[in-house]
Amino acid sequence: MERVVLITGANSGIGLALCERLLTEDSQLRLCLACRNMQRAEAARSALLTSHSNAHVDLLQLDVGSVQSVLSAAQEVKARYNRIDFLYLNAGIMPNPQLDLNAFFKGLFSRNVVRMFATAEGILTQQDRLNSDGLQEVFATNLFGHFLLIRELEPLLSRLVWTSSSNARRSAFSMEDMQHREGRESYSSSKYASDMLSLALNRQKNSQGLFSSVICPGLVMTNLTYGILPSFFWTLIMPVMWLIRIFTNTFTLTPHNGAEALHWLFLQNPESLDPRAKYHSLTSGLGTNYTQPRQMDIDEGASDVLYSKLLELEKEVRRKLSEENADEEISAVK
Ligand SMILES: NC(=O)C1=CN([C@@H]2O[C@H](COP(=O)(O)OP(=O)(O)OC[C@H]3O[C@@H](n4cnc5c(N)ncnc54)[C@H](OP(=O)(O)O)[C@@H]3O)[C@@H](O)[C@H]2O)C=CC1
Ligand SMILES: CC(C)=CCC[C@@H](C)[C@H]1CC[C@H]2C3=C(CC[C@]12C)[C@@]1(C)CCC(=O)[C@@H](C)[C@@H]1CC3
């Protein structure tokens, strides 16, 4: 039977590399590339068809950071497919990143140097903003839009895979400020929230046949990472990056390597997976890719609380949207 795989943020980086790898694995797949920009989606589709000329590649317009777009895209998915075998929740942003050079150089000569290169802990902040739905943009894109998509498509789903990060950190997340309105680590907070949500989904939904996993792709050179430093700087330090890669397995660097754990999970029986593990894409000094589970620092109770808070926010957002639609209808009649 033809399997259907939907991937958010599939037009570039790790998402696009995953598409390539999945088509190489199973040429009979039906891939659905869910992207916000249809021109970029078309370009990705053409690239995939160049290497896999008989592949079934569909496109879906989805801005995961917009409530209305998620609801419309979900309607379209329900009209097109009877089921989604794998939903990869991969789209993600890190807007206005700032590297703390002082902390970086201090870190270079500390015991935590390997950890710093693997997680960017203590050296990276972001500046977030409100989107047109009144939500924090990073939270809306990296977490809430995906949550809403899952809620809309639930009867069709069986496997979920989140592209999280080793930058996810408990101390960056606060249950009282789950959107991270206050701090400057919105990326870390949103990724920690996705780890928690994945655990909560497993606790609530495994009995109904829905399984969720999280991965970290390692440090991959994509649009997201290129946005952190000016391009001339990347050109300068690229040889150093490849050198560091010999000593640290988290420097996967290429999108193909970064997609390792996403691909590996595609081949696993969900019952054999650990809901408390994050599956890391790793690359050895000799360039061999492998996947390694590492325990996440999360409480089951807290993950359930987050799940309830997301359900509450969903209600609120839907109510607001229907009020806005009603207002629009009234003014159209006038
Ligand atoms: N690169 C790395 O080192 C790491 C990346 N990650 C995660 O991997 C995932 C993929 O990122 P990566 O491949 O690196 O970076 P890219 O920027 O190449 O890919 C991000 C993808 O997400 C899409 N996207 C962003 N915002 C939205 C939106 N509102 N609606 C729909 N699609 C959207 C982008 O589309 P568009 O082209 O239109 O912007 C793009 O296709 C992210 O979740 C990121 O956090 C995790 C750890 C490390
Ligand atoms: C190699 C030299 C000399 C400098 C590079 C320093 C930083 C730009 C680099 C060090 C650790 C990196 C890192 C990320 C981005 C680039 C670094 C800060 C990530 C935050 C990218 C996105 C993620 O989700 C993380 C897993 C990455 C963690 C490490």
Short mmCIF file of C-alpha atoms and ligand atoms in Angstrom, two decimals:
data_model
loop_
_atom_site.label_atom_id
_atom_site.label_comp_id
_atom_site.label_asym_id
_atom_site.label_seq_id
_atom_site.Cartn_x
_atom_site.Cartn_y
_atom_site.Cartn_z
CA MET A 1 0.00 0.00 0.00
CA GLU A 2 1.25 3.50 -0.86
CA ARG A 3 2.35 5.30 2.32
CA VAL A 4 1.65 9.01 2.75
CA VAL A 5 4.24 11.23 4.43
CA LEU A 6 3.61 14.91 5.17
CA ILE A 7 6.60 17.13 5.99
CA THR A 8 6.39 20.74 7.18
CA GLY A 9 9.22 23.06 6.13
CA ALA A 10 10.14 20.63 3.34
CA ASN A 11 11.44 23.13 0.80
CA SER A 12 14.95 23.52 2.21
CA GLY A 13 17.58 22.23 4.61
CA ILE A 14 16.86 19.17 6.73
CA GLY A 15 13.25 18.83 5.52
CA LEU A 16 14.28 18.68 1.86
CA ALA A 17 17.14 16.27 2.61
CA LEU A 18 14.65 14.05 4.43
CA CYS A 19 12.42 14.02 1.33
CA GLU A 20 15.39 12.86 -0.78
CA ARG A 21 16.27 10.14 1.71
CA LEU A 22 12.70 8.87 2.02
CA LEU A 23 12.25 8.65 -1.75
CA THR A 24 15.52 6.72 -2.01
CA GLU A 25 14.21 4.38 0.71
CA ASP A 26 10.76 3.85 -0.84
CA SER A 27 10.06 5.09 -4.36
CA GLN A 28 6.35 4.25 -3.94
CA LEU A 29 5.84 6.85 -1.21
CA ARG A 30 3.43 9.74 -1.60
CA LEU A 31 5.23 12.77 -0.21
CA CYS A 32 3.38 15.94 0.66
CA LEU A 33 5.60 19.01 1.01
CA ALA A 34 3.84 21.48 3.30
CA CYS A 35 5.42 24.89 2.71
CA ARG A 36 4.50 28.54 3.21
CA ASN A 37 6.06 29.74 -0.04
CA MET A 38 4.73 27.93 -3.11
CA GLN A 39 7.53 29.11 -5.40
CA ARG A 40 10.11 27.56 -3.08
CA ALA A 41 7.90 24.47 -2.75
CA GLU A 42 7.78 24.10 -6.56
CA ALA A 43 11.57 24.42 -6.75
CA ALA A 44 11.96 21.69 -4.10
CA ARG A 45 9.50 19.46 -5.96
CA SER A 46 11.45 19.92 -9.22
CA ALA A 47 14.72 19.07 -7.47
CA LEU A 48 13.18 15.88 -6.03
CA LEU A 49 11.75 14.87 -9.41
CA THR A 50 15.16 15.36 -11.03
CA SER A 51 16.62 12.59 -8.87
CA HIS A 52 13.40 10.50 -8.55
CA SER A 53 11.54 10.99 -11.82
CA ASN A 54 8.59 8.69 -10.98
CA ALA A 55 8.05 9.96 -7.45
CA HIS A 56 4.64 11.15 -6.19
CA VAL A 57 5.30 14.58 -4.76
CA ASP A 58 2.34 16.77 -3.75
CA LEU A 59 2.49 20.35 -2.50
CA LEU A 60 0.43 21.91 0.25
CA GLN A 61 0.29 25.60 1.11
CA LEU A 62 0.87 25.86 4.85
CA ASP A 63 2.13 28.72 6.95
CA VAL A 64 2.49 26.90 10.24
CA GLY A 65 2.77 30.25 12.05
CA SER A 66 -0.76 31.31 11.04
CA VAL A 67 -3.85 29.80 12.67
CA GLN A 68 -6.05 30.40 9.62
CA SER A 69 -3.49 28.84 7.28
CA VAL A 70 -3.17 25.72 9.49
CA LEU A 71 -6.96 25.26 9.59
CA SER A 72 -7.31 25.69 5.80
CA ALA A 73 -4.38 23.37 5.08
CA ALA A 74 -5.84 20.73 7.40
CA GLN A 75 -9.15 20.88 5.50
CA GLU A 76 -7.24 20.37 2.26
CA VAL A 77 -5.33 17.38 3.70
CA LYS A 78 -8.58 15.76 4.86
CA ALA A 79 -10.03 16.20 1.38
CA ARG A 80 -6.95 14.69 -0.30
CA TYR A 81 -5.85 11.77 1.90
CA ASN A 82 -7.52 9.02 3.94
CA ARG A 83 -4.55 8.76 6.25
CA ILE A 84 -1.10 10.22 6.93
CA ASP A 85 1.38 7.49 7.85
CA PHE A 86 4.09 9.92 9.02
CA LEU A 87 3.74 13.57 9.93
CA TYR A 88 7.14 15.26 10.24
CA LEU A 89 6.84 18.47 12.28
CA ASN A 90 10.01 20.02 10.95
CA ALA A 91 9.37 23.70 10.07
CA GLY A 92 11.17 26.01 12.44
CA ILE A 93 12.54 29.52 12.85
CA MET A 94 15.16 31.31 14.92
CA PRO A 95 14.57 35.02 14.21
CA ASN A 96 17.16 37.72 14.97
CA PRO A 97 19.75 35.44 16.53
CA GLN A 98 22.53 37.06 18.53
CA LEU A 99 25.78 35.33 19.39
CA ASP A 100 27.37 36.44 22.66
CA LEU A 101 31.02 36.56 21.56
CA ASN A 102 32.26 37.20 25.09
CA ALA A 103 30.54 34.08 26.41
CA PHE A 104 31.69 32.16 23.32
CA PHE A 105 35.41 32.95 23.90
CA LYS A 106 35.07 32.24 27.63
CA GLY A 107 33.40 28.93 26.75
CA LEU A 108 36.23 28.02 24.36
CA PHE A 109 38.64 27.80 27.31
CA SER A 110 36.26 26.15 29.77
CA ARG A 111 35.43 22.53 30.61
CA ASN A 112 32.08 23.04 28.85
CA VAL A 113 33.54 23.61 25.40
CA VAL A 114 32.18 20.40 23.85
CA ARG A 115 28.74 21.06 25.33
CA MET A 116 28.82 24.64 24.08
CA PHE A 117 29.48 23.49 20.49
CA ALA A 118 26.75 20.84 20.76
CA THR A 119 24.00 22.95 22.32
CA ALA A 120 25.00 26.65 22.03
CA GLU A 121 23.99 26.90 25.69
CA GLY A 122 24.67 30.36 27.12
CA ILE A 123 25.90 31.93 23.88
CA LEU A 124 22.80 32.39 21.72
CA THR A 125 19.73 34.61 22.20
CA GLN A 126 16.90 35.75 19.93
CA GLN A 127 14.51 38.65 19.62
CA ASP A 128 10.94 37.49 19.11
CA ARG A 129 7.78 39.44 18.24
CA LEU A 130 3.98 39.10 18.16
CA ASN A 131 2.41 37.70 14.98
CA SER A 132 -0.95 38.73 13.49
CA ASP A 133 -2.78 36.12 15.65
CA GLY A 134 -1.40 37.85 18.75
CA LEU A 135 0.95 34.93 19.51
CA GLN A 136 4.72 34.99 19.93
CA GLU A 137 6.09 34.13 16.48
CA VAL A 138 8.61 31.46 17.54
CA PHE A 139 6.11 29.69 19.79
CA ALA A 140 3.43 29.89 17.06
CA THR A 141 5.71 28.49 14.34
CA ASN A 142 7.84 25.95 16.16
CA LEU A 143 5.12 24.61 18.45
CA PHE A 144 1.54 25.87 18.42
CA GLY A 145 0.85 25.71 14.65
CA HIS A 146 2.07 22.12 14.66
CA PHE A 147 -0.08 21.35 17.72
CA LEU A 148 -3.15 22.72 15.93
CA LEU A 149 -2.31 20.70 12.82
CA ILE A 150 -2.11 17.51 14.91
CA ARG A 151 -5.44 18.34 16.58
CA GLU A 152 -7.11 18.88 13.20
CA LEU A 153 -5.67 15.74 11.58
CA GLU A 154 -5.75 13.42 14.60
CA PRO A 155 -8.04 10.73 13.13
CA LEU A 156 -5.72 10.39 10.11
CA LEU A 157 -2.45 10.18 12.07
CA SER A 158 -0.31 7.35 13.42
CA ARG A 159 3.30 8.61 13.64
CA LEU A 160 4.59 12.08 14.55
CA VAL A 161 8.24 13.13 14.43
CA TRP A 162 9.36 16.52 15.76
CA THR A 163 12.60 18.16 14.65
CA SER A 164 13.66 19.43 18.07
CA SER A 165 17.14 20.52 19.10
CA SER A 166 19.82 19.93 21.71
CA ASN A 167 19.42 23.67 22.31
CA ALA A 168 16.11 22.80 24.10
CA ARG A 169 16.64 23.57 27.79
CA ARG A 170 14.37 23.23 30.83
CA SER A 171 15.60 26.53 32.32
CA ALA A 172 14.65 28.44 29.15
CA PHE A 173 11.02 27.34 29.47
CA SER A 174 8.46 28.61 31.95
CA MET A 175 4.97 27.15 32.29
CA GLU A 176 3.71 30.61 33.38
CA ASP A 177 5.12 32.10 30.18
CA MET A 178 4.90 29.22 27.71
CA GLN A 179 5.02 31.58 24.72
CA HIS A 180 8.26 33.09 26.07
CA ARG A 181 7.05 36.68 25.96
CA GLU A 182 9.53 37.74 28.63
CA GLY A 183 12.88 36.09 27.86
CA ARG A 184 15.38 36.06 25.03
CA GLU A 185 15.63 32.32 24.45
CA SER A 186 12.42 31.78 22.53
CA TYR A 187 14.02 29.11 20.31
CA SER A 188 15.27 27.02 23.22
CA SER A 189 11.94 27.44 25.02
CA SER A 190 9.89 26.37 21.96
CA LYS A 191 12.06 23.30 21.40
CA TYR A 192 11.82 22.30 25.06
CA ALA A 193 8.05 22.70 24.78
CA SER A 194 8.00 20.41 21.72
CA ASP A 195 9.91 17.76 23.71
CA MET A 196 7.32 18.02 26.49
CA LEU A 197 4.40 17.97 24.09
CA SER A 198 5.75 14.85 22.40
CA LEU A 199 5.87 13.06 25.76
CA ALA A 200 2.36 14.26 26.65
CA LEU A 201 1.02 13.06 23.28
CA ASN A 202 2.53 9.63 23.91
CA ARG A 203 0.94 9.52 27.35
CA GLN A 204 -2.48 10.58 26.06
CA LYS A 205 -2.59 8.90 22.66
CA ASN A 206 -0.46 5.73 22.51
CA SER A 207 -3.49 3.66 23.49
CA GLN A 208 -5.27 5.05 20.41
CA GLY A 209 -2.38 4.11 18.13
CA LEU A 210 -0.71 7.56 17.85
CA PHE A 211 3.05 7.69 18.56
CA SER A 212 5.31 10.74 18.78
CA SER A 213 9.12 11.04 18.72
CA VAL A 214 11.64 13.87 18.86
CA ILE A 215 15.01 14.19 17.19
CA CYS A 216 17.97 16.54 17.16
CA PRO A 217 19.71 16.81 13.77
CA GLY A 218 22.99 18.09 15.25
CA LEU A 219 24.59 21.28 13.96
CA VAL A 220 23.64 21.50 10.27
CA MET A 221 24.59 24.22 7.81
CA THR A 222 21.17 25.45 6.59
CA ASN A 223 19.43 28.80 6.08
CA LEU A 224 18.68 28.78 9.82
CA THR A 225 22.36 28.49 10.83
CA TYR A 226 23.61 30.81 8.08
CA GLY A 227 21.32 33.45 9.62
CA ILE A 228 23.32 33.45 12.85
CA LEU A 229 26.52 35.07 11.52
CA PRO A 230 27.36 37.25 8.48
CA SER A 231 28.12 35.12 5.40
CA PHE A 232 31.80 36.23 5.14
CA PHE A 233 32.30 34.95 8.69
CA TRP A 234 30.89 31.53 7.79
CA THR A 235 33.21 31.38 4.76
CA LEU A 236 36.14 32.14 7.06
CA ILE A 237 35.27 29.59 9.75
CA MET A 238 34.04 26.80 7.48
CA PRO A 239 37.41 24.96 7.49
CA VAL A 240 37.39 25.19 11.31
CA MET A 241 33.87 23.72 11.38
CA TRP A 242 35.00 20.71 9.31
CA LEU A 243 38.01 20.32 11.62
CA ILE A 244 35.83 20.41 14.77
CA ARG A 245 33.63 17.78 13.14
CA ILE A 246 36.48 15.26 13.42
CA PHE A 247 36.32 15.55 17.22
CA THR A 248 32.60 16.04 17.88
CA ASN A 249 29.88 13.76 16.49
CA THR A 250 27.17 16.45 16.84
CA PHE A 251 28.66 18.49 13.96
CA THR A 252 26.65 16.63 11.31
CA LEU A 253 26.99 19.72 9.07
CA THR A 254 25.17 18.52 5.92
CA PRO A 255 21.35 18.36 5.72
CA HIS A 256 21.68 14.73 4.53
CA ASN A 257 23.55 13.80 7.74
CA GLY A 258 21.20 15.92 9.87
CA ALA A 259 18.20 13.98 8.51
CA GLU A 260 19.71 10.68 9.75
CA ALA A 261 17.50 10.29 12.85
CA LEU A 262 14.38 11.38 10.92
CA HIS A 263 15.10 8.67 8.36
CA TRP A 264 15.99 6.09 11.01
CA LEU A 265 12.68 6.64 12.82
CA PHE A 266 10.85 6.01 9.56
CA LEU A 267 12.25 2.46 9.65
CA GLN A 268 11.40 1.71 13.30
CA ASN A 269 8.45 0.00 14.89
CA PRO A 270 6.85 2.73 17.11
CA GLU A 271 6.34 0.32 20.03
CA SER A 272 10.12 -0.20 20.22
CA LEU A 273 10.81 3.53 20.76
CA ASP A 274 11.36 5.31 24.07
CA PRO A 275 8.92 8.25 24.56
CA ARG A 276 11.39 9.92 26.95
CA ALA A 277 14.31 9.77 24.51
CA LYS A 278 15.48 12.33 21.99
CA TYR A 279 16.97 10.62 18.95
CA HIS A 280 20.17 12.37 17.85
CA SER A 281 21.61 12.37 14.34
CA LEU A 282 25.36 11.92 14.80
CA THR A 283 28.29 11.73 12.39
CA SER A 284 31.60 10.13 13.32
CA GLY A 285 34.99 11.66 12.47
CA LEU A 286 35.16 9.26 9.54
CA GLY A 287 31.80 10.47 8.23
CA THR A 288 29.59 7.54 9.31
CA ASN A 289 26.03 8.52 10.24
CA TYR A 290 24.17 6.94 13.11
CA THR A 291 21.26 7.59 15.49
CA GLN A 292 21.58 7.60 19.25
CA PRO A 293 18.79 7.97 21.85
CA ARG A 294 19.52 10.25 24.82
CA GLN A 295 17.19 10.74 27.79
CA MET A 296 15.35 14.08 27.90
CA ASP A 297 15.17 16.21 31.03
CA ILE A 298 11.33 16.32 31.37
CA ASP A 299 8.63 15.61 33.98
CA GLU A 300 5.56 13.68 32.95
CA GLY A 301 3.34 15.84 35.17
CA ALA A 302 4.64 19.07 33.67
CA SER A 303 4.16 17.73 30.14
CA ASP A 304 0.49 17.01 30.95
CA VAL A 305 0.08 20.56 32.28
CA LEU A 306 1.55 21.97 29.06
CA TYR A 307 -0.84 19.81 27.03
CA SER A 308 -3.85 21.21 28.95
CA LYS A 309 -2.59 24.77 28.54
CA LEU A 310 -2.25 24.25 24.79
CA LEU A 311 -5.82 22.92 24.63
CA GLU A 312 -7.01 26.04 26.49
CA LEU A 313 -5.10 28.31 24.13
CA GLU A 314 -6.54 26.42 21.15
CA LYS A 315 -10.09 27.10 22.42
CA GLU A 316 -9.29 30.77 22.89
CA VAL A 317 -7.72 31.10 19.43
CA ARG A 318 -10.66 29.35 17.73
CA ARG A 319 -13.17 31.55 19.57
CA LYS A 320 -11.29 34.69 18.53
CA LEU A 321 -11.12 33.52 14.93
CA SER A 322 -14.84 32.74 14.70
CA GLU A 323 -15.66 36.17 16.21
CA GLU A 324 -13.43 37.83 13.60
CA ASN A 325 -15.07 35.83 10.81
CA ALA A 326 -18.54 36.77 12.10
CA ASP A 327 -17.53 40.47 12.19
CA GLU A 328 -16.28 40.21 8.62
CA GLU A 329 -19.55 38.63 7.48
CA ILE A 330 -21.56 41.40 9.16
CA SER A 331 -19.50 44.15 7.51
CA ALA A 332 -19.78 42.35 4.13
CA VAL A 333 -23.60 42.34 4.45
CA LYS A 334 -23.70 46.09 5.37
N1 LIG B 1 20.24 23.64 11.30
C1 LIG B 1 20.49 23.18 12.51
O1 LIG B 1 21.65 23.13 12.96
C2 LIG B 1 19.37 22.71 13.35
C3 LIG B 1 18.06 22.80 12.97
N2 LIG B 1 17.05 22.33 13.80
C4 LIG B 1 15.66 22.38 13.36
O2 LIG B 1 15.52 21.80 12.09
C5 LIG B 1 14.33 22.28 11.49
C6 LIG B 1 14.62 22.58 10.04
O3 LIG B 1 15.49 23.69 9.98
P1 LIG B 1 16.72 23.79 8.97
O4 LIG B 1 16.57 22.81 7.89
O5 LIG B 1 17.93 23.82 9.77
O6 LIG B 1 16.53 25.28 8.44
P2 LIG B 1 15.86 25.86 7.11
O7 LIG B 1 15.70 27.30 7.38
O8 LIG B 1 16.59 25.42 5.92
O9 LIG B 1 14.45 25.13 7.10
C7 LIG B 1 13.36 25.58 7.82
C8 LIG B 1 12.13 25.24 7.03
O10 LIG B 1 10.99 25.64 7.78
C9 LIG B 1 10.17 26.44 6.95
N3 LIG B 1 9.36 27.36 7.69
C10 LIG B 1 9.77 28.35 8.52
N4 LIG B 1 8.71 29.02 8.97
C11 LIG B 1 7.62 28.43 8.43
C12 LIG B 1 6.24 28.67 8.50
N5 LIG B 1 5.73 29.68 9.23
N6 LIG B 1 5.39 27.87 7.82
C13 LIG B 1 5.88 26.87 7.07
N7 LIG B 1 7.17 26.60 6.92
C14 LIG B 1 8.02 27.38 7.61
C15 LIG B 1 11.14 27.15 6.03
O11 LIG B 1 10.46 27.68 4.90
P3 LIG B 1 10.99 29.00 4.12
O12 LIG B 1 11.99 28.52 3.14
O13 LIG B 1 9.75 29.54 3.51
O14 LIG B 1 11.58 29.90 5.16
C16 LIG B 1 12.08 26.01 5.70
O15 LIG B 1 11.54 25.19 4.72
C17 LIG B 1 13.89 23.47 12.31
O16 LIG B 1 12.82 23.09 13.14
C18 LIG B 1 15.11 23.79 13.17
O17 LIG B 1 14.78 24.38 14.38
C19 LIG B 1 17.33 21.78 14.99
C20 LIG B 1 18.62 21.67 15.43
C21 LIG B 1 19.74 22.12 14.65
C1 LIG B 2 33.36 27.21 14.83
C2 LIG B 2 33.47 28.59 15.31
C3 LIG B 2 34.82 29.14 15.45
C4 LIG B 2 32.42 29.37 15.60
C5 LIG B 2 30.98 29.00 15.52
C6 LIG B 2 30.27 29.41 16.74
C7 LIG B 2 28.76 29.38 16.68
C8 LIG B 2 28.26 30.17 15.49
C9 LIG B 2 28.22 27.95 16.73
C10 LIG B 2 28.75 27.20 17.97
C11 LIG B 2 27.64 26.25 18.40
C12 LIG B 2 26.65 26.31 17.27
C13 LIG B 2 25.27 25.77 17.42
C14 LIG B 2 24.21 26.29 16.73
C15 LIG B 2 24.41 27.48 15.84
C16 LIG B 2 25.87 27.88 15.58
C17 LIG B 2 26.69 27.77 16.84
C18 LIG B 2 26.12 28.74 17.87
C19 LIG B 2 22.79 25.76 16.90
C20 LIG B 2 22.17 26.69 17.92
C21 LIG B 2 21.94 25.84 15.63
C22 LIG B 2 20.52 25.43 15.87
C23 LIG B 2 20.30 24.37 16.89
O1 LIG B 2 19.16 23.97 17.06
C24 LIG B 2 21.38 23.85 17.74
C25 LIG B 2 21.33 22.35 17.96
C26 LIG B 2 22.78 24.30 17.34
C27 LIG B 2 23.75 24.10 18.51
C28 LIG B 2 25.15 24.50 18.22
#
